[in-house]
């Protein structure tokens, strides 16, 4: 009786899996068909063979990175610095908002409301064209700062919700051990909050990678800008945009996978 | 997101991309020529759809928010001679050729310089005007520079608009300089006024207008334009009828002296300034 059941279930599972797989392949086929039809209708002249040269060239045993690879490196540099700054700004703002200090609290609130209720593009322009000439910040750094301020606001809300989700009793326990606020944060609250925060924070990190494409509007040679540059010279519109999109996809997928691994190991460490 | 899922998503993307690229192999099959000329569709729809981008004084917005400028006059006259209505479709310059190819409008009338690279993708009419490149430099960031050679070093930042012939000119004449590319005119000018770049390269009369407007900040390092470029209408390929119409239209309006008079009004006088400011 039970045996039968399990065999049935197995068969059912297998059927489900193959049905799923079939649907998946069908969906891809439909998608490809539409793309193919659309490009056919356009009479677009595909020239994929020209793309590899823009990624890298290898001649006389010398590896020369093309504009797209250079752009990718700039994008990675911006996002890498962005991660660090976003983390610092996010955590700082969250702690300020949760503190009892009225000034700290209102500054954090003001920053949050401004950043979350205006478009990133406008913030970027404001920092690049208005703030940076006054403070003499380079174009690259103004882009990094604008991005970090933007993502930091969202990150801070994630931190705050994570911290407030920890039971009040934990705070009391920390204080009853004779610790101060810093002790409570470092040894009791954050170790519990960070595993809860990790998934949405990973989402924010991926958003940072994608939002970094906006820095192309202020003449920083990231992946998107390099793509635009090549297109304006060669008009390989679709090929380049697909390549650029694929590059972003690879970066974000790798990132989400790594962050998942990290979160897992972090969880098991506690 | 497990590893398995990651691989799956990656695979999906790869298959999609491969699906797209099969169009390459199939695309080698010669496309049938367009059944109808654009000339026909324009008359059928009773509208001429014109793609352009704002460049002073080729095309700009006046105080009431209407488009005015040399190219706008040309487009209006062309539509009038065809006996159809006109629709202006403002487009970012770096995406204007793809937009034409995908049929967002029928023709580009926007001071587009005829270049061999562009000509591979679109067909150009005979030139209906000529324009020249010039340099406008910032007094604070590029004091005392008097020739192209002075700007040609890696320490010099040059601002240009993405996808313009100015970008090409900068690459040809200032190969060593660092180029900063912007999608819109305002940003490229702001960059110059902020002194982050030493100079801006653009088709005249923008540089000379800027020099008049900000005499304490900017100056013209060169006396004359350093290039002379033919400007033509751009249309989709394989459309001899439309091309023939445009070329003859240019001959007619040229022989009347109409094109020249409009050109002089927009480029040699400042009577239109009051419409914009």
mmCIF file of N, CA and C in Angstrom, chain B residues 126-128 233 243-259:
data_model
loop_
_atom_site.group_PDB
_atom_site.id
_atom_site.type_symbol
_atom_site.label_atom_id
_atom_site.label_comp_id
_atom_site.label_asym_id
_atom_site.label_seq_id
_atom_site.Cartn_x
_atom_site.Cartn_y
_atom_site.Cartn_z
ATOM 1 N N UNK B 126 21.452 64.169 -51.646
ATOM 2 C CA UNK B 126 22.512 65.136 -51.933
ATOM 3 C C UNK B 126 22.602 66.104 -50.765
ATOM 4 N N UNK B 127 23.772 66.714 -50.560
ATOM 5 C CA UNK B 127 23.864 67.678 -49.464
ATOM 6 C C UNK B 127 22.993 68.910 -49.720
ATOM 7 N N UNK B 128 22.303 69.382 -48.682
ATOM 8 C CA UNK B 128 21.509 70.601 -48.848
ATOM 9 C C UNK B 128 22.085 71.768 -48.065
ATOM 10 N N UNK B 233 19.769 64.545 -46.040
ATOM 11 C CA UNK B 233 18.654 63.813 -45.425
ATOM 12 C C UNK B 233 19.057 62.350 -45.341
ATOM 13 N N UNK B 243 14.448 58.717 -52.566
ATOM 14 C CA UNK B 243 15.738 59.396 -52.713
ATOM 15 C C UNK B 243 15.704 60.358 -53.894
ATOM 16 N N UNK B 244 15.125 59.879 -54.981
ATOM 17 C CA UNK B 244 15.015 60.704 -56.186
ATOM 18 C C UNK B 244 14.197 61.961 -55.898
ATOM 19 N N UNK B 245 13.090 61.767 -55.198
ATOM 20 C CA UNK B 245 12.228 62.901 -54.844
ATOM 21 C C UNK B 245 13.008 63.931 -54.038
ATOM 22 N N UNK B 246 13.723 63.451 -53.022
ATOM 23 C CA UNK B 246 14.453 64.362 -52.124
ATOM 24 C C UNK B 246 15.540 65.124 -52.874
ATOM 25 N N UNK B 247 16.304 64.407 -53.706
ATOM 26 C CA UNK B 247 17.386 65.058 -54.440
ATOM 27 C C UNK B 247 16.849 66.168 -55.333
ATOM 28 N N UNK B 248 15.737 65.884 -56.002
ATOM 29 C CA UNK B 248 15.171 66.900 -56.873
ATOM 30 C C UNK B 248 14.575 68.050 -56.082
ATOM 31 N N UNK B 249 13.997 67.717 -54.933
ATOM 32 C CA UNK B 249 13.454 68.771 -54.068
ATOM 33 C C UNK B 249 14.573 69.721 -53.645
ATOM 34 N N UNK B 250 15.732 69.159 -53.328
ATOM 35 C CA UNK B 250 16.880 69.979 -52.921
ATOM 36 C C UNK B 250 17.325 70.867 -54.086
ATOM 37 N N UNK B 251 17.375 70.274 -55.296
ATOM 38 C CA UNK B 251 17.770 71.068 -56.466
ATOM 39 C C UNK B 251 16.818 72.252 -56.653
ATOM 40 N N UNK B 252 15.516 71.982 -56.544
ATOM 41 C CA UNK B 252 14.514 73.029 -56.759
ATOM 42 C C UNK B 252 14.641 74.136 -55.712
ATOM 43 N N UNK B 253 14.666 73.744 -54.439
ATOM 44 C CA UNK B 253 14.710 74.761 -53.382
ATOM 45 C C UNK B 253 16.032 75.527 -53.410
ATOM 46 N N UNK B 254 17.081 74.848 -53.846
ATOM 47 C CA UNK B 254 18.365 75.531 -53.992
ATOM 48 C C UNK B 254 18.306 76.576 -55.095
ATOM 49 N N UNK B 255 17.719 76.180 -56.231
ATOM 50 C CA UNK B 255 17.682 77.104 -57.374
ATOM 51 C C UNK B 255 16.815 78.316 -57.072
ATOM 52 N N UNK B 256 15.828 78.134 -56.210
ATOM 53 C CA UNK B 256 15.009 79.280 -55.799
ATOM 54 C C UNK B 256 15.782 80.205 -54.870
ATOM 55 N N UNK B 257 16.834 79.697 -54.282
ATOM 56 C CA UNK B 257 17.567 80.478 -53.293
ATOM 57 C C UNK B 257 16.928 80.386 -51.909
ATOM 58 N N UNK B 258 15.887 79.543 -51.799
ATOM 59 C CA UNK B 258 15.161 79.450 -50.525
ATOM 60 C C UNK B 258 16.042 78.858 -49.418
ATOM 61 N N UNK B 259 16.741 77.779 -49.735
ATOM 62 C CA UNK B 259 17.592 77.119 -48.734
ATOM 63 C C UNK B 259 18.631 78.080 -48.178
#
